[in-house]
Amino acid sequence: MSVPLSPTTRSTLTRKKDRAARDRADLYGVLDEALVCHVGLVLHGSPVVLPTGYGRDGDTLYFHGSTGSGNLRAAASRVDVCVTVTILDGIVYARSLNNHSMNYRCAVIHGRARPVTEAAEKLHGLRVVTDHLAPGSWEHAREVSAKELAAVSVLALDLAEASVKVRSGEPIDEPEDLEHGTAWAGVLPVHTTFGAPAPATYVPADMPLPAHVTERGNGVSPEPVR
Amino acid sequence: MSVPLSPTTRSTLTRKKDRAARDRADLYGVLDEALVCHVGLVLHGSPVVLPTGYGRDGDTLYFHGSTGSGNLRAAASRVDVCVTVTILDGIVYARSLNNHSMNYRCAVIHGRARPVTEAAEKLHGLRVVTDHLAPGSWEHAREVSAKELAAVSVLALDLAEASVKVRSGEPIDEPEDLEHGTAWAGVLPVHTTFGAPAPATYVPADMPLPAHVTERGNGVSPEPVR
């Protein structure tokens, strides 16, 4: 069943409304494929935008950082935040310079982040982030100690107020350029891919690469549907 | 000659100061390699973060959009903006979950964008953006008409107040994990690459791909120095 996105004033597109995705599934798709989000908040009167990792569990976005981070402390203080996740799918070459564009999928979430303080949910939030960024590591690596857990801040952001904007497909040229234009037009796809894993110097040379690392080699960015 | 970045309060890192890059060359490197920036501003009291293309000319960042865009109009009204450009270089797997990290390079620019209104500089700004996103198109595609130029907003942002943060290299594990740990640790590189160009349906089937498009096939993201 497709659950519509909640269009508040902030989350309603004012331009290119035809590019608005309508379904929660579109939101989940963008969030689950990308690796990094950009968190925006107002600090001492000025906007600040910083990248961070995240993970999604249902309609909750978890992200985390050090308790020593001023920006994270600000984000945890129940101020408005805007979390934006962008996937660039292609460079769109048109016959006219003016119709050059980019294919992308972009999710924008508005809300107030909730600091996760209860130990069990904090661990759960860390697991959600780990499963997103380094799937398999939660089972493979040394677990989080109580001391380490205390030194990390975990924030939860509800995905209630969100919008997704998508541009896909070929260039859109002017009628005059379609008729008389001679320039090449088309899409140059952009992919995010993983390279060959590089073991740390302190890992024994004969240690085989674990499957959860090698299995990512296929890449995270499947050919976008055009 | 290396020109230091200008450390105002906003552009001085408060954490992980060892990750601060010191040179303008680092700033230029990040801006010239990435394709998309995230622009943050305060709109009706709330932070808003949106992706857009850009280009750099010396110490000026140009970006553009439709005159119909409310967010762009707001950005052009001399309010504070924060422009962040992030390149993800790798997923860092440590022996402990807590030391998992990401390798990245991130440039953060604070300032007030200047609306470019004079026609010659407006065209120049568009050229800078085009040369960054679709190099070669300025010479190849149909030029911008006077009407099209009037319908586009071009903004210029001075790169005076900027910081660059970099995390590179292998994981950093705790002494106890170095000694007793058994988990794999290392870096899984992340790359941005271009796929095979897909011509628009209205381009003649026998039209050869122009060199400025095929030459990008080598990818934009060289193996990061570790």
Coordinates of C-alpha atoms in Angstrom, one line a residue:
Chain A
M1 CA 0.0 0.0 0.0
S2 CA 1.4 3.4 -0.9
V3 CA 1.2 5.9 2.0
P4 CA 1.3 9.5 0.7
L5 CA 3.9 11.9 1.9
S6 CA 2.7 14.5 4.3
P7 CA 2.6 17.9 2.5
T8 CA 2.9 20.7 5.0
T9 CA 3.7 24.1 3.7
R10 CA 7.4 23.5 4.2
S11 CA 7.3 20.1 2.5
T12 CA 5.2 21.2 -0.5
L13 CA 7.2 22.0 -3.6
T14 CA 6.7 25.5 -4.9
R15 CA 8.3 24.8 -8.3
K16 CA 8.5 22.0 -10.8
K17 CA 5.7 20.3 -9.0
D18 CA 5.6 17.6 -11.6
R19 CA 8.9 16.4 -10.1
A20 CA 7.3 15.7 -6.7
A21 CA 7.2 12.1 -5.8
R22 CA 4.0 11.1 -4.1
D23 CA 4.8 7.9 -2.2
R24 CA 6.6 7.0 1.0
A25 CA 8.2 4.3 -1.1
D26 CA 10.1 7.0 -3.1
L27 CA 11.3 8.5 0.2
Y28 CA 12.5 5.2 1.5
G29 CA 14.2 4.4 -1.8
V30 CA 16.3 7.6 -1.7
L31 CA 17.1 7.2 2.0
D32 CA 18.1 3.6 1.7
E33 CA 20.3 4.0 -1.4
A34 CA 22.3 7.1 -0.4
L35 CA 25.0 7.0 2.2
V36 CA 25.4 10.6 3.5
C37 CA 22.8 13.2 4.5
H38 CA 23.3 16.9 4.9
V39 CA 21.9 18.3 8.2
G40 CA 20.9 21.9 8.2
L41 CA 20.2 24.0 11.3
V42 CA 20.5 27.5 12.6
L43 CA 23.4 28.1 14.9
H44 CA 23.9 31.6 16.4
G45 CA 21.6 33.0 13.8
S46 CA 23.4 31.5 10.8
P47 CA 22.5 28.4 8.8
V48 CA 25.0 25.6 9.1
V49 CA 25.0 22.5 6.8
L50 CA 27.1 19.5 7.7
P51 CA 27.3 16.0 6.2
T52 CA 26.7 12.9 8.4
G53 CA 25.9 9.2 8.1
Y54 CA 22.5 8.0 9.0
G55 CA 20.2 5.0 8.9
R56 CA 16.5 4.5 8.5
D57 CA 14.1 2.3 10.6
G58 CA 10.6 2.5 9.3
D59 CA 9.6 6.2 9.6
T60 CA 12.6 7.1 11.8
L61 CA 15.9 8.5 10.6
Y62 CA 18.7 7.9 13.1
F63 CA 22.0 9.8 13.0
H64 CA 24.8 10.1 15.5
G65 CA 28.0 11.8 16.5
S66 CA 30.2 12.7 19.4
T67 CA 28.8 14.3 22.5
G68 CA 31.5 16.9 22.0
S69 CA 30.1 18.1 18.7
G70 CA 28.6 21.6 19.0
N71 CA 26.5 21.2 15.9
L72 CA 25.1 17.9 17.1
R73 CA 24.4 19.3 20.5
A74 CA 22.5 22.1 18.8
A75 CA 20.6 19.6 16.6
A76 CA 19.7 17.7 19.8
S77 CA 18.2 20.8 21.5
R78 CA 14.9 20.4 19.7
V79 CA 15.5 23.1 17.2
D80 CA 14.2 22.8 13.7
V81 CA 16.5 20.8 11.4
C82 CA 16.3 20.1 7.7
V83 CA 17.9 16.8 6.6
T84 CA 18.5 16.5 2.8
V85 CA 19.6 13.4 1.0
T86 CA 20.6 13.8 -2.7
I87 CA 21.4 11.1 -5.3
L88 CA 22.9 12.5 -8.5
D89 CA 21.8 10.1 -11.3
G90 CA 23.1 11.9 -14.4
I91 CA 24.2 15.0 -16.2
V92 CA 21.6 16.0 -18.8
Y93 CA 23.0 17.5 -22.0
A94 CA 20.5 19.4 -24.0
R95 CA 20.8 21.0 -27.4
S96 CA 20.5 24.4 -25.8
L97 CA 22.7 25.4 -22.8
N98 CA 19.6 26.7 -21.0
N99 CA 18.0 23.2 -20.9
H100 CA 21.1 21.5 -19.5
S101 CA 20.1 19.8 -16.3
M102 CA 20.8 17.1 -13.9
N103 CA 18.9 13.9 -13.1
Y104 CA 18.6 13.4 -9.4
R105 CA 16.5 12.2 -6.5
C106 CA 16.4 14.4 -3.5
A107 CA 14.6 13.8 -0.2
V108 CA 14.1 16.8 2.2
I109 CA 12.9 16.2 5.7
H110 CA 11.9 18.9 8.2
G111 CA 11.4 18.4 11.9
R112 CA 12.9 18.5 15.3
A113 CA 15.3 15.7 16.2
R114 CA 14.8 13.8 19.4
P115 CA 17.9 12.9 21.5
V116 CA 17.8 9.2 22.1
T117 CA 18.9 8.7 25.7
E118 CA 17.6 5.3 26.7
A119 CA 20.4 2.8 26.4
A120 CA 18.4 0.1 24.5
E121 CA 17.1 2.6 21.8
K122 CA 20.5 4.2 21.6
L123 CA 22.1 0.9 20.8
H124 CA 19.3 0.2 18.3
G125 CA 19.9 3.6 16.6
L126 CA 23.6 2.8 16.3
R127 CA 22.7 -0.6 14.8
V128 CA 20.4 1.0 12.3
V129 CA 23.2 3.5 11.2
T130 CA 25.8 0.7 11.1
D131 CA 23.5 -1.6 9.1
H132 CA 23.1 1.2 6.6
L133 CA 26.7 2.3 6.3
A134 CA 28.5 -0.9 6.9
P135 CA 26.1 -3.8 6.7
G136 CA 27.4 -6.9 8.4
S137 CA 29.7 -5.0 10.7
W138 CA 27.2 -5.2 13.6
E139 CA 27.7 -9.0 13.7
H140 CA 31.4 -8.9 12.8
A141 CA 33.1 -6.1 14.8
R142 CA 33.7 -5.7 18.5
E143 CA 30.5 -4.5 20.2
V144 CA 30.0 -1.0 21.7
S145 CA 31.1 -0.8 25.3
A146 CA 29.1 1.1 27.9
K147 CA 31.8 3.8 28.0
E148 CA 31.7 4.2 24.2
L149 CA 27.9 4.2 24.3
A150 CA 27.9 7.1 26.8
A151 CA 30.3 9.2 24.6
V152 CA 28.1 9.0 21.5
S153 CA 24.9 11.1 20.8
V154 CA 22.1 9.4 18.9
L155 CA 19.4 11.5 17.4
A156 CA 16.1 10.3 16.0
L157 CA 14.1 12.3 13.4
D158 CA 10.6 11.4 12.4
L159 CA 10.0 11.2 8.7
A160 CA 6.5 12.7 8.9
E161 CA 7.3 16.0 7.2
A162 CA 9.1 15.1 4.0
S163 CA 9.2 15.7 0.3
V164 CA 10.9 13.9 -2.6
K165 CA 11.8 15.6 -5.8
V166 CA 12.9 13.6 -8.8
R167 CA 14.2 14.6 -12.3
S168 CA 14.7 11.7 -14.6
G169 CA 14.7 10.9 -18.3
E170 CA 16.0 12.6 -21.3
P171 CA 16.6 16.3 -21.9
I172 CA 13.7 18.6 -22.8
D173 CA 14.6 20.9 -25.6
E174 CA 12.8 23.8 -27.2
P175 CA 10.7 23.1 -30.3
E176 CA 13.1 25.3 -32.4
D177 CA 16.1 23.2 -31.2
L178 CA 14.3 19.9 -31.8
E179 CA 13.7 21.0 -35.4
H180 CA 16.9 22.9 -36.2
G181 CA 19.4 22.0 -33.5
T182 CA 22.5 20.1 -34.4
A183 CA 24.1 19.7 -30.9
W184 CA 24.2 16.3 -29.2
A185 CA 21.7 15.8 -26.4
G186 CA 21.4 13.0 -23.9
V187 CA 22.2 11.8 -20.4
L188 CA 25.6 10.9 -19.0
P189 CA 24.7 8.6 -16.1
V190 CA 26.5 9.1 -12.7
H191 CA 27.1 6.2 -10.4
T192 CA 28.4 5.7 -6.9
T193 CA 30.6 2.6 -6.8
F194 CA 32.8 0.8 -4.4
G195 CA 36.5 0.1 -5.1
A196 CA 38.7 -2.7 -3.9
P197 CA 38.8 -3.0 -0.1
A198 CA 42.1 -1.9 1.4
P199 CA 43.0 -3.8 4.6
A200 CA 44.4 -1.8 7.5
T201 CA 48.2 -2.2 8.0
Y202 CA 47.5 -4.0 11.3
V203 CA 45.3 -6.7 9.8
P204 CA 47.2 -9.9 9.2
A205 CA 48.2 -10.2 5.5
D206 CA 46.6 -13.7 5.3
M207 CA 43.3 -12.7 6.7
P208 CA 40.6 -13.2 4.1
L209 CA 38.2 -10.4 3.3
P210 CA 34.9 -11.0 5.0
A211 CA 31.9 -11.5 2.9
H212 CA 30.0 -8.5 4.2
V213 CA 32.8 -6.3 2.8
T214 CA 33.4 -8.1 -0.5
E215 CA 29.7 -8.3 -1.3
R216 CA 29.4 -4.5 -1.5
G217 CA 31.8 -4.6 -4.4
N218 CA 28.9 -4.7 -6.8
G219 CA 28.1 -1.1 -6.1
V220 CA 25.3 0.7 -4.3
S221 CA 23.9 2.6 -7.2
P222 CA 22.0 0.5 -9.6
E223 CA 21.3 1.9 -13.0
P224 CA 18.5 4.4 -12.4
V225 CA 15.2 3.7 -14.2
R226 CA 14.8 6.2 -17.0
Chain B
M1 CA 52.0 29.7 -2.9
S2 CA 49.5 28.5 -0.4
V3 CA 47.0 31.0 0.8
P4 CA 45.6 30.1 4.2
L5 CA 41.8 29.7 4.6
S6 CA 40.2 32.5 6.6
P7 CA 39.3 31.2 10.0
T8 CA 36.4 33.2 11.4
T9 CA 34.4 31.8 14.3
R10 CA 31.9 30.2 12.0
S11 CA 34.6 28.6 9.8
T12 CA 36.8 27.4 12.6
L13 CA 36.4 23.7 13.4
T14 CA 35.4 23.0 17.0
R15 CA 36.1 19.3 16.9
K16 CA 38.7 17.0 15.3
K17 CA 40.8 20.0 14.5
D18 CA 43.5 17.8 13.1
R19 CA 41.1 17.1 10.2
A20 CA 41.1 20.8 9.2
A21 CA 42.8 21.5 5.9
R22 CA 44.9 24.6 5.9
D23 CA 45.2 25.7 2.3
R24 CA 43.0 27.3 -0.3
A25 CA 44.3 24.5 -2.6
D26 CA 42.4 22.0 -0.5
L27 CA 39.2 24.1 -0.8
Y28 CA 39.6 24.4 -4.6
G29 CA 40.3 20.7 -4.8
V30 CA 37.0 19.7 -3.2
L31 CA 35.0 22.3 -5.1
D32 CA 36.5 21.4 -8.4
E33 CA 36.0 17.7 -8.0
A34 CA 32.4 17.5 -6.6
L35 CA 29.4 18.1 -8.8
V36 CA 26.6 19.2 -6.4
C37 CA 26.6 21.5 -3.4
H38 CA 24.0 21.8 -0.7
V39 CA 22.8 25.3 0.0
G40 CA 21.4 26.0 3.4
L41 CA 19.5 29.1 4.4
V42 CA 16.8 30.2 6.9
L43 CA 13.3 30.5 5.3
H44 CA 10.4 31.6 7.4
G45 CA 12.4 30.8 10.5
S46 CA 13.3 27.2 9.5
P47 CA 16.5 25.9 8.0
V48 CA 16.2 24.7 4.4
V49 CA 18.9 22.6 2.6
L50 CA 18.7 22.1 -1.1
P51 CA 21.1 20.7 -3.7
T52 CA 22.2 22.6 -6.7
G53 CA 24.9 22.7 -9.3
Y54 CA 27.7 25.2 -9.1
G55 CA 31.0 26.3 -10.6
R56 CA 34.1 28.0 -9.3
D57 CA 36.1 30.9 -10.8
G58 CA 39.0 31.9 -8.5
D59 CA 37.5 32.8 -5.2
T60 CA 33.9 33.1 -6.4
L61 CA 31.4 30.3 -6.4
Y62 CA 28.6 30.7 -8.9
F63 CA 25.2 28.9 -8.8
H64 CA 22.0 29.5 -10.6
G65 CA 18.4 28.7 -10.8
S66 CA 15.0 29.9 -12.1
T67 CA 13.8 33.3 -11.1
G68 CA 10.7 31.5 -10.0
S69 CA 12.4 29.6 -7.2
G70 CA 11.4 30.9 -3.8
N71 CA 14.5 29.4 -2.2
L72 CA 16.8 31.0 -4.8
R73 CA 15.0 34.3 -4.3
A74 CA 15.6 34.0 -0.6
A75 CA 19.3 33.1 -1.1
A76 CA 19.6 36.2 -3.4
S77 CA 18.2 38.5 -0.7
R78 CA 21.5 38.9 1.0
V79 CA 20.7 36.6 3.9
D80 CA 23.3 34.3 5.4
V81 CA 23.8 31.1 3.4
C82 CA 25.9 28.0 4.1
V83 CA 27.1 26.1 1.1
T84 CA 28.5 22.6 1.8
V85 CA 30.2 20.3 -0.7
T86 CA 31.0 16.8 0.4
I87 CA 33.0 14.1 -1.3
L88 CA 32.7 10.6 0.2
D89 CA 35.9 8.7 -0.3
G90 CA 35.4 5.6 1.6
I91 CA 33.7 3.5 4.3
V92 CA 36.1 2.9 7.2
Y93 CA 35.7 -0.5 8.8
A94 CA 37.3 -0.7 12.3
R95 CA 37.8 -3.7 14.6
S96 CA 35.3 -2.0 17.0
L97 CA 31.9 -0.7 15.9
N98 CA 32.6 2.6 17.7
N99 CA 35.6 3.4 15.5
H100 CA 33.8 2.8 12.2
S101 CA 34.0 6.0 10.2
M102 CA 34.0 7.5 6.8
N103 CA 36.7 9.0 4.7
Y104 CA 35.5 12.3 3.2
R105 CA 36.5 15.7 2.2
C106 CA 34.0 18.5 3.1
A107 CA 34.1 22.2 2.3
V108 CA 31.8 24.5 4.2
I109 CA 31.4 28.1 3.0
H110 CA 29.6 30.8 4.9
G111 CA 28.6 34.1 3.5
R112 CA 25.9 36.2 1.7
A113 CA 25.3 35.5 -1.9
R114 CA 25.3 38.4 -4.3
P115 CA 22.7 38.4 -7.1
V116 CA 24.5 38.8 -10.4
T117 CA 22.4 41.3 -12.5
E118 CA 24.8 42.6 -15.1
A119 CA 24.4 40.7 -18.3
A120 CA 28.1 40.0 -19.0
E121 CA 28.8 38.7 -15.6
K122 CA 25.6 36.7 -15.6
L123 CA 26.7 35.0 -18.8
H124 CA 30.1 34.5 -17.3
G125 CA 28.6 32.9 -14.2
L126 CA 26.5 30.5 -16.4
R127 CA 29.6 29.6 -18.3
V128 CA 31.5 28.8 -15.1
V129 CA 28.7 26.5 -14.0
T130 CA 28.4 24.9 -17.4
D131 CA 32.2 24.4 -17.6
H132 CA 32.0 22.6 -14.2
L133 CA 29.0 20.4 -14.8
A134 CA 29.2 19.8 -18.5
P135 CA 32.6 20.8 -19.8
G136 CA 32.7 21.4 -23.5
S137 CA 29.0 22.2 -23.7
W138 CA 29.5 26.0 -23.7
E139 CA 31.2 25.6 -27.1
H140 CA 29.0 22.8 -28.4
A141 CA 25.4 23.7 -27.5
R142 CA 23.1 26.4 -28.6
E143 CA 23.9 29.7 -26.8
V144 CA 21.8 31.3 -24.2
S145 CA 19.2 33.7 -25.7
A146 CA 18.4 37.1 -24.2
K147 CA 15.0 35.8 -23.1
E148 CA 16.5 32.7 -21.4
L149 CA 19.2 34.9 -19.7
A150 CA 16.5 37.1 -18.2
A151 CA 14.6 34.1 -16.8
V152 CA 17.6 32.7 -14.9
S153 CA 19.0 33.9 -11.6
V154 CA 22.7 33.7 -11.1
L155 CA 24.3 34.1 -7.6
A156 CA 27.9 34.7 -6.6
L157 CA 29.3 33.7 -3.3
D158 CA 32.7 34.8 -2.2
L159 CA 34.9 32.0 -0.8
A160 CA 36.5 34.2 1.9
E161 CA 34.9 32.4 4.8
A162 CA 35.4 28.7 4.3
S163 CA 36.7 25.6 6.0
V164 CA 37.7 22.2 4.7
K165 CA 37.6 19.0 6.8
V166 CA 39.2 15.8 5.7
R167 CA 39.3 12.3 7.1
S168 CA 41.6 10.0 5.2
G169 CA 43.6 6.9 5.8
E170 CA 43.0 3.7 7.6
P171 CA 40.8 3.1 10.7
I172 CA 42.1 4.0 14.1
D173 CA 41.4 1.3 16.6
E174 CA 41.8 1.1 20.3
P175 CA 45.0 -0.5 21.7
E176 CA 43.0 -3.4 23.1
D177 CA 41.6 -4.1 19.7
L178 CA 44.9 -3.8 18.0
E179 CA 46.3 -6.4 20.4
H180 CA 43.4 -8.8 20.8
G181 CA 40.9 -7.9 18.0
T182 CA 40.1 -10.4 15.3
A183 CA 37.7 -8.4 13.2
W184 CA 38.7 -7.2 9.7
A185 CA 39.5 -3.6 9.4
G186 CA 40.2 -1.4 6.4
V187 CA 38.8 1.0 3.9
L188 CA 36.2 0.3 1.2
P189 CA 36.8 3.1 -1.3
V190 CA 33.8 5.0 -2.7
H191 CA 33.9 6.4 -6.2
T192 CA 31.8 8.6 -8.4
T193 CA 31.9 7.4 -12.0
F194 CA 30.2 8.1 -15.2
G195 CA 28.3 5.4 -17.2
A196 CA 27.7 5.1 -20.9
P197 CA 26.1 8.2 -22.4
A198 CA 22.5 7.7 -23.5
P199 CA 21.5 9.8 -26.5
A200 CA 18.2 11.5 -26.5
T201 CA 15.5 9.9 -28.6
Y202 CA 15.4 12.9 -30.9
V203 CA 19.2 12.7 -31.7
P204 CA 19.9 11.0 -35.1
A205 CA 21.0 7.4 -34.5
D206 CA 24.1 7.9 -36.6
M207 CA 25.3 11.0 -34.8
P208 CA 28.7 10.3 -33.2
L209 CA 29.1 11.0 -29.5
P210 CA 31.0 14.3 -29.2
A211 CA 34.4 14.1 -27.5
H212 CA 33.5 16.4 -24.6
V213 CA 31.0 13.8 -23.5
T214 CA 33.0 10.6 -24.2
E215 CA 36.1 12.0 -22.5
R216 CA 34.2 12.1 -19.2
G217 CA 33.9 8.4 -19.2
N218 CA 37.1 8.1 -17.3
G219 CA 35.3 9.2 -14.2
V220 CA 35.5 12.3 -12.0
S221 CA 36.7 10.7 -8.8
P222 CA 40.4 9.7 -9.0
E223 CA 41.6 7.2 -6.4
P224 CA 41.9 9.3 -3.2
V225 CA 45.4 9.7 -1.7
R226 CA 45.6 7.6 1.4

